[in-house]
Coordinates of C-alpha atoms and ligand atoms in Angstrom, one line a residue:
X1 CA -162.5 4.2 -41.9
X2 CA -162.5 3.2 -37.7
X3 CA -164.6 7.1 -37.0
X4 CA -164.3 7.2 -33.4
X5 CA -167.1 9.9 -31.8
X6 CA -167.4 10.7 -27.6
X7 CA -169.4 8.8 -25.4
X8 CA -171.7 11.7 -23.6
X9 CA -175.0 11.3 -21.6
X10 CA -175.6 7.8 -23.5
X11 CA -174.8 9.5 -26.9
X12 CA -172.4 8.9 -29.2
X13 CA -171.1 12.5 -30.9
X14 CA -168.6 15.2 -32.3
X15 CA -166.8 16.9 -29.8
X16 CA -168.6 20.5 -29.6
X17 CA -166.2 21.9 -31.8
X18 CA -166.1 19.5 -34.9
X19 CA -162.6 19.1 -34.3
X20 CA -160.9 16.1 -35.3
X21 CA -157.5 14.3 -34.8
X22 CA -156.5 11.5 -37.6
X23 CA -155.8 8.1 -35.9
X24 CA -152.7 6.3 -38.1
X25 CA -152.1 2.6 -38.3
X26 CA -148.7 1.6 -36.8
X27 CA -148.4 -1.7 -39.0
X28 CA -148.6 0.7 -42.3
X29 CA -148.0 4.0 -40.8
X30 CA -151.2 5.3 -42.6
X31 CA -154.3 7.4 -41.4
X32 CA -156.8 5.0 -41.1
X33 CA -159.7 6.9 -39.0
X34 CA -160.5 9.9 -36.8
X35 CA -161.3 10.8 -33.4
X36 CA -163.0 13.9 -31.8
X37 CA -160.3 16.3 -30.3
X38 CA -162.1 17.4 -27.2
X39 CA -161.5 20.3 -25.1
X40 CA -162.5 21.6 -21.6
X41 CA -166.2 22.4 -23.5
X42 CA -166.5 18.7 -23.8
X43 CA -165.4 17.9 -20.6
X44 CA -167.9 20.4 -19.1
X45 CA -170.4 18.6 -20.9
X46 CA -169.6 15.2 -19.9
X47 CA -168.9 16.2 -16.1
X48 CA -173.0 17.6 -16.2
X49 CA -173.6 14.7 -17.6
X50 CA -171.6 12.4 -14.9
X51 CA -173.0 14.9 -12.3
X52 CA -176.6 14.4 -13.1
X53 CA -176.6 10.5 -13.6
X54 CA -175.2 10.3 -10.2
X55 CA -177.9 11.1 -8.1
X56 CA -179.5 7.9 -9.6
X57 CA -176.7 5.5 -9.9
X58 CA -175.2 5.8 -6.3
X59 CA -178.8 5.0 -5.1
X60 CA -178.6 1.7 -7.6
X61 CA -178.7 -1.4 -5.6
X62 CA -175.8 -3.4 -5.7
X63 CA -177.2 -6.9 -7.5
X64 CA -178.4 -4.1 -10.1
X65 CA -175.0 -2.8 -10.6
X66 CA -173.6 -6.0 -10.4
X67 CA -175.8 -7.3 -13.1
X68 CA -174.7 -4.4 -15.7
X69 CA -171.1 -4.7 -15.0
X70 CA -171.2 -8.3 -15.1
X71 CA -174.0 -7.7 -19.0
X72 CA -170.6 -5.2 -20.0
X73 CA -168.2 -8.2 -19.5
X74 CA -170.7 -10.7 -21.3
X75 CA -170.8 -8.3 -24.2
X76 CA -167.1 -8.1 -24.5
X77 CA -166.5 -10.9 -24.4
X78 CA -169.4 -11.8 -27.6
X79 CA -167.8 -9.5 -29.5
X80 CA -164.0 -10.7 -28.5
X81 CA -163.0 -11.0 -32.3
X82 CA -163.9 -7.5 -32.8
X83 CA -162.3 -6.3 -30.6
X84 CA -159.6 -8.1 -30.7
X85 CA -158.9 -6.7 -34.6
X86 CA -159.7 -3.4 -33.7
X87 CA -157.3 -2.9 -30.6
X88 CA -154.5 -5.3 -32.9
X89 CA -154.8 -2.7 -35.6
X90 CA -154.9 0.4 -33.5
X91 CA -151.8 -0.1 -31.4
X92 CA -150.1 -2.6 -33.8
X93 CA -150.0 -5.4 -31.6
X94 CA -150.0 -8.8 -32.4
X95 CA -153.9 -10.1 -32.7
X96 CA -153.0 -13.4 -31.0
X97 CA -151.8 -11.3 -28.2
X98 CA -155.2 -8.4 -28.4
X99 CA -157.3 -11.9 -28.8
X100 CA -155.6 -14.1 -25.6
X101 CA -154.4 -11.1 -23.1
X102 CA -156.2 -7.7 -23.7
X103 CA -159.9 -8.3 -24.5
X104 CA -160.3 -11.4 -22.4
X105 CA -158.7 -9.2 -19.6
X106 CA -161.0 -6.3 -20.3
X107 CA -164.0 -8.3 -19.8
X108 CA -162.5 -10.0 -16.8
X109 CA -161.8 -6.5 -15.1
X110 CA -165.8 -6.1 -15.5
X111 CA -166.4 -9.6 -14.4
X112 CA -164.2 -9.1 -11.4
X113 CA -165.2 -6.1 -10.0
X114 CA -169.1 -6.8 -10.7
X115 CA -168.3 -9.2 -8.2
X116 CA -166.0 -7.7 -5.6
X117 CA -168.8 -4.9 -5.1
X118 CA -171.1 -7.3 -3.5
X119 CA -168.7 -8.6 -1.3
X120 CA -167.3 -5.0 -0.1
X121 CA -167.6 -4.6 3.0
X122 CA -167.2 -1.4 5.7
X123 CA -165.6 -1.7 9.1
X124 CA -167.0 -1.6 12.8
X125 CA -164.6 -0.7 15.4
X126 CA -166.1 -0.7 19.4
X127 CA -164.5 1.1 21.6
X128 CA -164.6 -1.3 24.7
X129 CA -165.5 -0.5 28.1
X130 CA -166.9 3.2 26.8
X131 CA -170.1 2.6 25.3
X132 CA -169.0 3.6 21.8
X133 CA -169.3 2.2 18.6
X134 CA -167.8 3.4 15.3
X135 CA -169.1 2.2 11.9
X136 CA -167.1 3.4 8.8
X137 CA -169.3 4.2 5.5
X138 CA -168.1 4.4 2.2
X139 CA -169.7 6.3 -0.1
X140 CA -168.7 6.8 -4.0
X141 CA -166.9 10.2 -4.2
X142 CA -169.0 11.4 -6.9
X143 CA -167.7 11.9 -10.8
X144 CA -164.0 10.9 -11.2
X145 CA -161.6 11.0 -13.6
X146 CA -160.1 8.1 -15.9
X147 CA -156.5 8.3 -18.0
X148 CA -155.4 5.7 -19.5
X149 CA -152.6 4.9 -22.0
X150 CA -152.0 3.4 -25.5
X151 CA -150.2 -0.1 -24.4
X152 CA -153.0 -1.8 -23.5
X153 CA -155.5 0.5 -24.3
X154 CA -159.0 -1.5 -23.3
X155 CA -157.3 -3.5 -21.0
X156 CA -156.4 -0.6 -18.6
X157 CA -159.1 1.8 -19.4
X158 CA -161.8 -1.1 -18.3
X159 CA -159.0 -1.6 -15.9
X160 CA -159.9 2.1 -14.1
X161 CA -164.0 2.8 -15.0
X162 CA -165.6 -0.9 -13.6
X163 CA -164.0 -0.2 -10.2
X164 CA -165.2 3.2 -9.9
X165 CA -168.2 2.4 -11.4
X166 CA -168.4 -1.0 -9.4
X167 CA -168.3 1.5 -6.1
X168 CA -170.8 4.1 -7.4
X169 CA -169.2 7.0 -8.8
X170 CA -169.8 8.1 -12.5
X171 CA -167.1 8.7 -14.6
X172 CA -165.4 11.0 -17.2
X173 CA -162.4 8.8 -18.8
X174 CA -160.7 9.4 -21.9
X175 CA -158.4 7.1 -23.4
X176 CA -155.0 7.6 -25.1
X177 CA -155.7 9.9 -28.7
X178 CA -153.6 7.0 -30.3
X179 CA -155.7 4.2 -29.8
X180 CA -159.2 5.4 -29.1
X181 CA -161.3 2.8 -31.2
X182 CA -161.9 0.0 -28.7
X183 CA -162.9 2.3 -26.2
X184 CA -165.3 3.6 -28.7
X185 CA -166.8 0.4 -29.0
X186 CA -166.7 0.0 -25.5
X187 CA -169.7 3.1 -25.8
X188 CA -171.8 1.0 -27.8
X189 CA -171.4 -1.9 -25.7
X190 CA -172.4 0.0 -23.2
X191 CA -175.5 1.4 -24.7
X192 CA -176.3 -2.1 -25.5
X193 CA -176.1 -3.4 -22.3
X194 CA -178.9 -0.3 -20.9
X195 CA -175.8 1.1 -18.7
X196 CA -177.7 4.7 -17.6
X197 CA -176.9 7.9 -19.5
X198 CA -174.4 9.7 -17.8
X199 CA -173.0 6.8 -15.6
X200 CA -169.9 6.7 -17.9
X201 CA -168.7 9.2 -20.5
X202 CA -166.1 9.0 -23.0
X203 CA -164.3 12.4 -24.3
X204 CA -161.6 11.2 -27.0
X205 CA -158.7 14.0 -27.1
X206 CA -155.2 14.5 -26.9
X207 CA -153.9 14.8 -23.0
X208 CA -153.0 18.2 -23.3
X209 CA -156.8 19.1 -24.7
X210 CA -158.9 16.5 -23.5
X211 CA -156.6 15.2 -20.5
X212 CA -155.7 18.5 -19.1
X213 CA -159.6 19.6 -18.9
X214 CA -160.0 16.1 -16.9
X215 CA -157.2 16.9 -14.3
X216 CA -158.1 20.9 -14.2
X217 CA -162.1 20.4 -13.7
X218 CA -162.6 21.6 -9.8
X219 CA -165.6 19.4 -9.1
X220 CA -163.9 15.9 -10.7
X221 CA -162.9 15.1 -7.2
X222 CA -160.3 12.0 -8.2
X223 CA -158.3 11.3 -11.2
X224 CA -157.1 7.7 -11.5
X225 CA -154.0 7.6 -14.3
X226 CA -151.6 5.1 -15.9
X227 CA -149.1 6.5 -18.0
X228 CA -145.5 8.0 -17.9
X229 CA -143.8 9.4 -14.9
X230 CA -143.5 13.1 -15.9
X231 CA -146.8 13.2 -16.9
X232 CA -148.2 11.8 -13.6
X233 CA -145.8 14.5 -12.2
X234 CA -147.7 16.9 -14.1
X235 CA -151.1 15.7 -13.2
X236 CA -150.1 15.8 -9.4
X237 CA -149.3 19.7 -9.7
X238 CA -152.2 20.5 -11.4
X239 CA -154.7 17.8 -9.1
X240 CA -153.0 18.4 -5.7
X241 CA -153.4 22.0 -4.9
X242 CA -156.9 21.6 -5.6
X243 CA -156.9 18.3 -2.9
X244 CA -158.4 15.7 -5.6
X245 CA -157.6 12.6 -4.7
X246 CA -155.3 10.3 -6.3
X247 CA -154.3 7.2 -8.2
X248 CA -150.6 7.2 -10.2
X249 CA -149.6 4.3 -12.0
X250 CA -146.4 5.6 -13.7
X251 CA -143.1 3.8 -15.4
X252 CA -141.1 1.2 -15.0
X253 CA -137.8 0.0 -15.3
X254 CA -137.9 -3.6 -13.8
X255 CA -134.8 -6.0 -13.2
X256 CA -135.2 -9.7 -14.1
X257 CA -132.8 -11.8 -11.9
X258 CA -131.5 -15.4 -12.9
X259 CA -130.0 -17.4 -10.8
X260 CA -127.8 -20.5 -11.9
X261 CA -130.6 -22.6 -9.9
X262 CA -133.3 -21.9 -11.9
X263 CA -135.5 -24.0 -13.7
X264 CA -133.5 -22.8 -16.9
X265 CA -135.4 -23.8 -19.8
X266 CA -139.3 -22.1 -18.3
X267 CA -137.0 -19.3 -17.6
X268 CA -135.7 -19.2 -20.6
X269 CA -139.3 -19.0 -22.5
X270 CA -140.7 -16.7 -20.2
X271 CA -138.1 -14.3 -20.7
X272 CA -138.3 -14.0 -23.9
X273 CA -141.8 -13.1 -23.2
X274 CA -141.3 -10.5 -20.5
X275 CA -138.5 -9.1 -22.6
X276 CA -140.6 -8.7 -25.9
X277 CA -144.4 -9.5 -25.1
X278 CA -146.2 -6.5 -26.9
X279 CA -143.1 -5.5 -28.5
X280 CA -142.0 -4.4 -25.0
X281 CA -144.4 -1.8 -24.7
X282 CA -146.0 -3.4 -21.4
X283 CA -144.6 -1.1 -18.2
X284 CA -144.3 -4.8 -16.5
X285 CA -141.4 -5.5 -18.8
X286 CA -138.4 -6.9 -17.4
X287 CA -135.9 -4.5 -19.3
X288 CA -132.9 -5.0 -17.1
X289 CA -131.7 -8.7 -17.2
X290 CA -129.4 -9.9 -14.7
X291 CA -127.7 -13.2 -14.7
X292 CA -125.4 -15.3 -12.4
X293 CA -122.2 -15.4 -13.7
X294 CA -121.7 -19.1 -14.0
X295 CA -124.5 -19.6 -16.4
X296 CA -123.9 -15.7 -18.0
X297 CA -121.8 -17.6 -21.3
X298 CA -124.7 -20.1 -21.5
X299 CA -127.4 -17.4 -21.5
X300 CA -126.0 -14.9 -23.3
X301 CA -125.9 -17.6 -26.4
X302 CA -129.4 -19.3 -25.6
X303 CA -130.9 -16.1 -25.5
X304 CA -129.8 -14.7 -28.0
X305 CA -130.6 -17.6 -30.4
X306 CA -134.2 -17.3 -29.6
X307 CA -134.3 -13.6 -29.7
X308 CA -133.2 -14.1 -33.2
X309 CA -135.7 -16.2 -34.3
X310 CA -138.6 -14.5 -33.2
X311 CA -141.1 -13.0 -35.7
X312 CA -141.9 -9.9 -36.7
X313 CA -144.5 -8.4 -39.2
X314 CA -147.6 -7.9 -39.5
X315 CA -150.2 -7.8 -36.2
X316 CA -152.4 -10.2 -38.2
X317 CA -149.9 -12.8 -39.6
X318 CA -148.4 -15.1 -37.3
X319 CA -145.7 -13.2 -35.7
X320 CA -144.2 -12.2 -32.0
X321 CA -143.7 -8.7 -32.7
X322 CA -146.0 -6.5 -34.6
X323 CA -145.5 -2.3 -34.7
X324 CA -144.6 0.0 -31.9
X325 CA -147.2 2.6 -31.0
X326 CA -145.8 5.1 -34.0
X327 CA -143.1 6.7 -36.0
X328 CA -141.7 9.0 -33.1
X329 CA -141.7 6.3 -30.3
X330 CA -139.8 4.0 -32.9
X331 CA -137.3 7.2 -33.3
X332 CA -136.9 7.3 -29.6
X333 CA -135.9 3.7 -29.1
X334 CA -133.6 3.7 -32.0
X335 CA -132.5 7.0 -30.4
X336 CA -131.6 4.4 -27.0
X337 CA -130.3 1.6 -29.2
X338 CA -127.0 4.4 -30.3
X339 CA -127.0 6.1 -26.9
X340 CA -126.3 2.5 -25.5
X341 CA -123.6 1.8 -27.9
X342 CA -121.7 5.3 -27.1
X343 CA -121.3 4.6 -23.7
X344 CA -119.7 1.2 -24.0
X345 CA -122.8 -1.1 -24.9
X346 CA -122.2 -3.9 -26.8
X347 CA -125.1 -4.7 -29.6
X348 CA -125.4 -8.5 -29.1
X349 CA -128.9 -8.6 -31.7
X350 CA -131.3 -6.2 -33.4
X351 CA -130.9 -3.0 -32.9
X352 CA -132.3 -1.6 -36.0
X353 CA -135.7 -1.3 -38.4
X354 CA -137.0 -4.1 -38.7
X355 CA -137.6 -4.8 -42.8
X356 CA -141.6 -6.2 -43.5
X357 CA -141.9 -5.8 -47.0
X358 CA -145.7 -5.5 -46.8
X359 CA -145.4 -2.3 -45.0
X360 CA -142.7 -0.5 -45.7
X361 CA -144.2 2.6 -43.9
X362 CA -145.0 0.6 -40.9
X363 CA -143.1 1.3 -37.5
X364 CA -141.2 -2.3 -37.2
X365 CA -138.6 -2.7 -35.0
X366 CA -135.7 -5.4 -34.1
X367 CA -136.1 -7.1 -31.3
X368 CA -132.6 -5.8 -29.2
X369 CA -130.2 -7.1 -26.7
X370 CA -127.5 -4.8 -25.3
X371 CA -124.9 -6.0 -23.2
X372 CA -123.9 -3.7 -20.8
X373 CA -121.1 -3.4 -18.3
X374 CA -122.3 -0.5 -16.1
X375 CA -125.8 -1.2 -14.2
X376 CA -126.0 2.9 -14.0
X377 CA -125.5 3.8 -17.7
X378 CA -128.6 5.8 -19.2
X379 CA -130.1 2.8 -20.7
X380 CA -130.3 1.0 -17.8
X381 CA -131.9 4.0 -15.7
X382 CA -134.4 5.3 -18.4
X383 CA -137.4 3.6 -19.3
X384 CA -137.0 3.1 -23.2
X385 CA -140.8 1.3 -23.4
X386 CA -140.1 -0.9 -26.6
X387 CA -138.0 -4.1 -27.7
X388 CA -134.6 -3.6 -26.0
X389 CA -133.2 -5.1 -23.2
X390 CA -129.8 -5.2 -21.8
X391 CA -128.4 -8.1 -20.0
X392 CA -125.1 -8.0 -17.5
X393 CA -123.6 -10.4 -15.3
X394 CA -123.5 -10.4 -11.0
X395 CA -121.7 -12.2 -8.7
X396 CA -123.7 -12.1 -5.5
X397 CA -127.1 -11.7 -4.0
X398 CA -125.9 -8.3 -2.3
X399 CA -124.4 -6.9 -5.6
X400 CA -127.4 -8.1 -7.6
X401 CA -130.0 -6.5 -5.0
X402 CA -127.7 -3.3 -4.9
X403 CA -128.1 -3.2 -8.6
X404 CA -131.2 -3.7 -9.1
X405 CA -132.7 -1.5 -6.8
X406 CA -130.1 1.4 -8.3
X407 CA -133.2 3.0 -10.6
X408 CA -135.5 5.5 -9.9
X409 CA -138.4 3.4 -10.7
X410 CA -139.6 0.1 -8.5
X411 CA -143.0 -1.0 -10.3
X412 CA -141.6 -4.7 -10.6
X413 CA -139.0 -7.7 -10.6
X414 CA -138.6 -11.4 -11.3
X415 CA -136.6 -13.3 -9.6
X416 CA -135.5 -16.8 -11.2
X417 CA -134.4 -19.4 -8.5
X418 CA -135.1 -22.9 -6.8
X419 CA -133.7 -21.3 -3.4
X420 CA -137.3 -20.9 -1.5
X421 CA -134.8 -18.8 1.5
X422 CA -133.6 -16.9 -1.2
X423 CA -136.9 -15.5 -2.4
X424 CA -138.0 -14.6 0.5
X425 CA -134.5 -12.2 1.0
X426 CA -135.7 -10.7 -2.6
X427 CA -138.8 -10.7 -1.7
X428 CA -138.1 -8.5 1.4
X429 CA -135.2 -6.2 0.0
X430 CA -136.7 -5.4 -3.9
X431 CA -137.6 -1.9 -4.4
X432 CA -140.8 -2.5 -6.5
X433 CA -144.6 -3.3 -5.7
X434 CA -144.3 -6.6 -7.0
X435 CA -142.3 -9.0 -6.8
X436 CA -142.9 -12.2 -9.1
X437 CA -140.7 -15.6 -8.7
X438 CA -140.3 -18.0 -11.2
X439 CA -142.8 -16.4 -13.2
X440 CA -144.2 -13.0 -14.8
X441 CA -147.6 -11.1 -15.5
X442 CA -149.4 -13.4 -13.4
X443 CA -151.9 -11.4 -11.6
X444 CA -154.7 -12.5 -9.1
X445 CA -157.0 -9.4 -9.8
X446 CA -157.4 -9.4 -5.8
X447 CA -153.8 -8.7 -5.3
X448 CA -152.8 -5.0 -4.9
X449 CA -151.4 -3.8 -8.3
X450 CA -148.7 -0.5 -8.3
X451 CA -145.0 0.8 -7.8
X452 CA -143.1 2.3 -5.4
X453 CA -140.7 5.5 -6.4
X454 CA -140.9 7.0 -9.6
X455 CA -143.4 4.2 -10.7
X456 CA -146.3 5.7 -8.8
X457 CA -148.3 6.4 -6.0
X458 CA -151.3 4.1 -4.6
X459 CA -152.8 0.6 -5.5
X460 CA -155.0 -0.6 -7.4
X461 CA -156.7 -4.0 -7.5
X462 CA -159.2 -5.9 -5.7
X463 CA -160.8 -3.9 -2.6
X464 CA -157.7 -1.4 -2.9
X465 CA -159.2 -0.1 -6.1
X466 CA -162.8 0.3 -4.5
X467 CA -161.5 1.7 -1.0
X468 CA -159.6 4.1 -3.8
X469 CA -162.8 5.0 -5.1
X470 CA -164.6 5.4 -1.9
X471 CA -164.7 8.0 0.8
X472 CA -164.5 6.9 4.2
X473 CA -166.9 8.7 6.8
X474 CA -166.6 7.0 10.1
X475 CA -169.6 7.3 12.6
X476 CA -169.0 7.3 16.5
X477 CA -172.3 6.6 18.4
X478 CA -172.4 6.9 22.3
X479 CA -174.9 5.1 24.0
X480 CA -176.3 4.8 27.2
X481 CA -175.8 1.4 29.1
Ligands
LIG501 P1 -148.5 9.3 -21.3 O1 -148.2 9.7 -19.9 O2 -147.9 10.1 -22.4 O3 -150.1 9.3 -21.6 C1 -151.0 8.6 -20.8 C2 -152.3 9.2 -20.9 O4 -152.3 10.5 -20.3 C3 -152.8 9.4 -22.3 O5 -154.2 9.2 -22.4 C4 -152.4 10.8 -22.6 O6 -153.2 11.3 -23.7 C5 -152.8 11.4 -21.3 N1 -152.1 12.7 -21.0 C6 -151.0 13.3 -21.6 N2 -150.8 14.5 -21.1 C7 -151.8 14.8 -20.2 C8 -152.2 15.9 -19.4 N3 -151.5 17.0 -19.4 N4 -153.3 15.8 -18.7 C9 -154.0 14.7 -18.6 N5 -153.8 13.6 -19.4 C10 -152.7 13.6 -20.2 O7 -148.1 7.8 -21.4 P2 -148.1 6.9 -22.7 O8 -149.5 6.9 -23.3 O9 -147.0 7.2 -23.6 O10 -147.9 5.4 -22.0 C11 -146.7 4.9 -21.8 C12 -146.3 5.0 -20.3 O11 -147.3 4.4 -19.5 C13 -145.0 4.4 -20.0 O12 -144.2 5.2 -19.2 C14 -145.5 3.2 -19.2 O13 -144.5 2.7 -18.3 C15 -146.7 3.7 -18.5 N6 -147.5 2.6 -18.0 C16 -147.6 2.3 -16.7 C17 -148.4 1.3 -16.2 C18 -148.5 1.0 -14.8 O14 -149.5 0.3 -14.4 N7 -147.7 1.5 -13.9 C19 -149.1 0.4 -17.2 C20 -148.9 0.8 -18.6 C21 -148.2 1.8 -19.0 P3 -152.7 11.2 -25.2 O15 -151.9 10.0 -25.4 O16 -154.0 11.2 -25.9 O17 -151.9 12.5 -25.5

């Protein structure tokens, strides 16, 4: 049994209360472990703790930071098989994927940012012809505040804590109640690498216990969060009267474009991959496909042939699709997959349970293409967050950018062309923070990372996640000539 404890002042424990939540296995939709529930008790405990530990840790210098983040990312990436199995058989996704794309990225998060804090710099602006100069400091803000969700559970939570530790806050982060165990084995990673009580703490929970404490706490002065869009609306009622600062990286609902003069056969594979990749649970996911209508027959059969033959079963067999997250989000896409077909969808594949006779109890699904004929139906404005995309023809660049930008999210879009002018008009005109061309989920960890619209607010990445997790304090001197 996986028994998941917090993370306090360098201690693993109960939460206060003895409280626990079971933790349930999507392949086999069985209980399989436990994890604290925490409430604001915890929280206050781990905040002291964060409190105290930062007097030392701002004052650490930055090779000795450096070194620990970069000891953190050595360790994960020792213990890669590990965690690899544990995060495959907490959130149900495939282990080749946990073992190539989540724990290698984990460590590389570490890596990165034990790096980019030696080479952050602060500005120096002189005022000319005054005898003024102004120097900008940045100081960590002091103990922030970590969410992150179940999708790629280590991936983003390391994603969040080795920036803001990087810059010298401490932190309070708790991961999502449905996969907690690699971030529990994050703890003892950490303890084994000599990271100083208190620097991070780890308070397991569901958000409405655990996460709400987080947001609510007055003196956890920034809450960085990846999740879905009403709860980062939530989070920004609670946080923003009491003037914390910010960092929302909410849902997505991105448009994947193909145009007849694209390299159509590395289209074709990496679609399939930004259709299904983590049984579409990744918000990157192009869920909207769009496709010129000279090569829409062509596709439509190509595309479907593949989808067909992909694999699903069991994370540790050799498959493309393991479980969704659990029996409720499978009921919600399902839920989708009808809604779809009432107004006027046409089920081209899937669409239903998927049958694994070694785990009948698991949450399997069909990978599922609708075909839609209206680019403003529900399931083309909703996020659905699983294996279902929908796929429509367009005639133009105007009625394609019209369409695509017709959502109330803008996290991302792919564009597939040969047309270098035309890239650059997509480029320009999407509604999304990234933009990706003749590719997908490839990501230069300097690059600025985030959405526009319902899909969030701020960036992170590269010196954008440190400036986040710094306070600016400028410093005008006047001197005499
Ligand atoms: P949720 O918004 O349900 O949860 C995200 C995290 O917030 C979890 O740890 C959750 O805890 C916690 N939480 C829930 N309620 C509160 C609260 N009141 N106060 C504080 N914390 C709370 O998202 P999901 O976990 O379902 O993740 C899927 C969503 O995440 C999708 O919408 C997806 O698009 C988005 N996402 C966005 C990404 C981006 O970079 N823009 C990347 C990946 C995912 P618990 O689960 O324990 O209840």
């Amino acid at each position: 049994m996986a028994q998941v404890l917090n993370y306090i002042n360098g201690t693993l424990q109960h939460a206060l209360s003895g409280e626990r939540l079971d933790n349930i296995e999507p392949a086999t939709g069985q209980i399989y472990g436990s994890l604290p529930q925490s409430s604001d008790n915890d929280v206050a405990l781990a905040f002291q703790a964060a409190k105290n530990a930062f007097i030392t840790w701002r004052q650490t210098t930055l090779e000795q930071r450096s070194a620990l983040l970069a000891r953190i990312a050595d360790l994960i990436d020792e213990n890669l098989e590990r965690l690899a199995q544990a995060e495959s058989k907490d959130s149900g996704k495939p282990l080749s994927l946990a073992k190539t794309i989540d724990i290698p990225r984990a460590s590389s998060n570490f890596r990165f940012f034990a790096h980019a804090l030696t080479q952050f710099s602060s500005e120096a602006h002189e005022s000319v012809g005054q005898n003024t100069i102004n120097f900008t400091l940045r100081h960590p803000i002091g103990v922030v505040g970590c969410i992150s969700p179940w999708n790629l559970p280590l991936y983003l939570f390391t994603w969040k804590i080795a920036p803001a530790l990087a810059a010298g806050n401490t932190v309070v982060a708790k991961p999502s109640e449905l996969t907690p165990v690699t971030a529990h084995l994050l703890a003892e990673l950490c303890q084994q690498a000599g990271l100083p009580a208190g620097v991070l703490n780890i308070v397991h929970g569901t958000g409405a216990s655990a996460g709400q404490a987080i947001i609510a706490h007055p003196e956890i002065k920034a809450i960085s969060f990846t999740g879905g869009t009403a709860t980062g609306a939530h989070i920004a009622k609670v946080a923003a009267p009491m003037l914390k600062k910010l960092s929302l990286e909410l849902g997505g609902k991105n448009p994947n474009i193909i145009f007849a003069d694209c390299d159509y056969p590395r289209m074709l594979e990496i679609t399939l991959k930004s259709s299904f990749a983590n049984q579409g649970q990744i918000c990157l996911c192009g869920s909207r496909i769009f496709v010129e209508r000279s090569i829409y027959a062509k596709f439509k059969e190509d595309f479907v042939s593949r989808v067909t033959q992909l694999r699903v079963g069991p994370p540790n067999h050799e498959v493309d699709l393991g479980a969704v997250i659990s029996k409720e989000h499978r009921q919600k896409i399902l839920n989708y997959i009808d809604l779809a077909q009432n107004q006027g969808g046409l089920l081209l594949c899937g669409g239903n349970k998927a049958d694994v006779p070694q785990h009948p109890e698991g949450y399997y699904l069909e990978p599922t293409v609708i075909e839609v004929n209206d680019h403003l139906c529900r399931v083309n404005q909703e996020e659905i967050f699983g294996p279902v995309v929908t796929i429509m023809p367009f005639d133009s660049e105007a009625q394609v950018i019209e369409m695509a930008n017709s959502v109330p999210y803008g996290l991302s879009a792919s564009l597939w062309t040969s047309d270098l002018d035309r890239s650059m008009r997509f480029g320009q005109q999407l509604e999304s923070g990234i933009v990706w061309v003749n590719t997908w989920l490839n990501r230069d960890l300097r690059t600025p990372f985030g959405g526009v619209k319902a899909s969030g607010v701020g960036r992170e990445g590269g010196f954008e996640a440190l400036r986040f997790f710094t306070e600016p304090k400028n410093i005008c001197i006047s001197y005499k000539p």
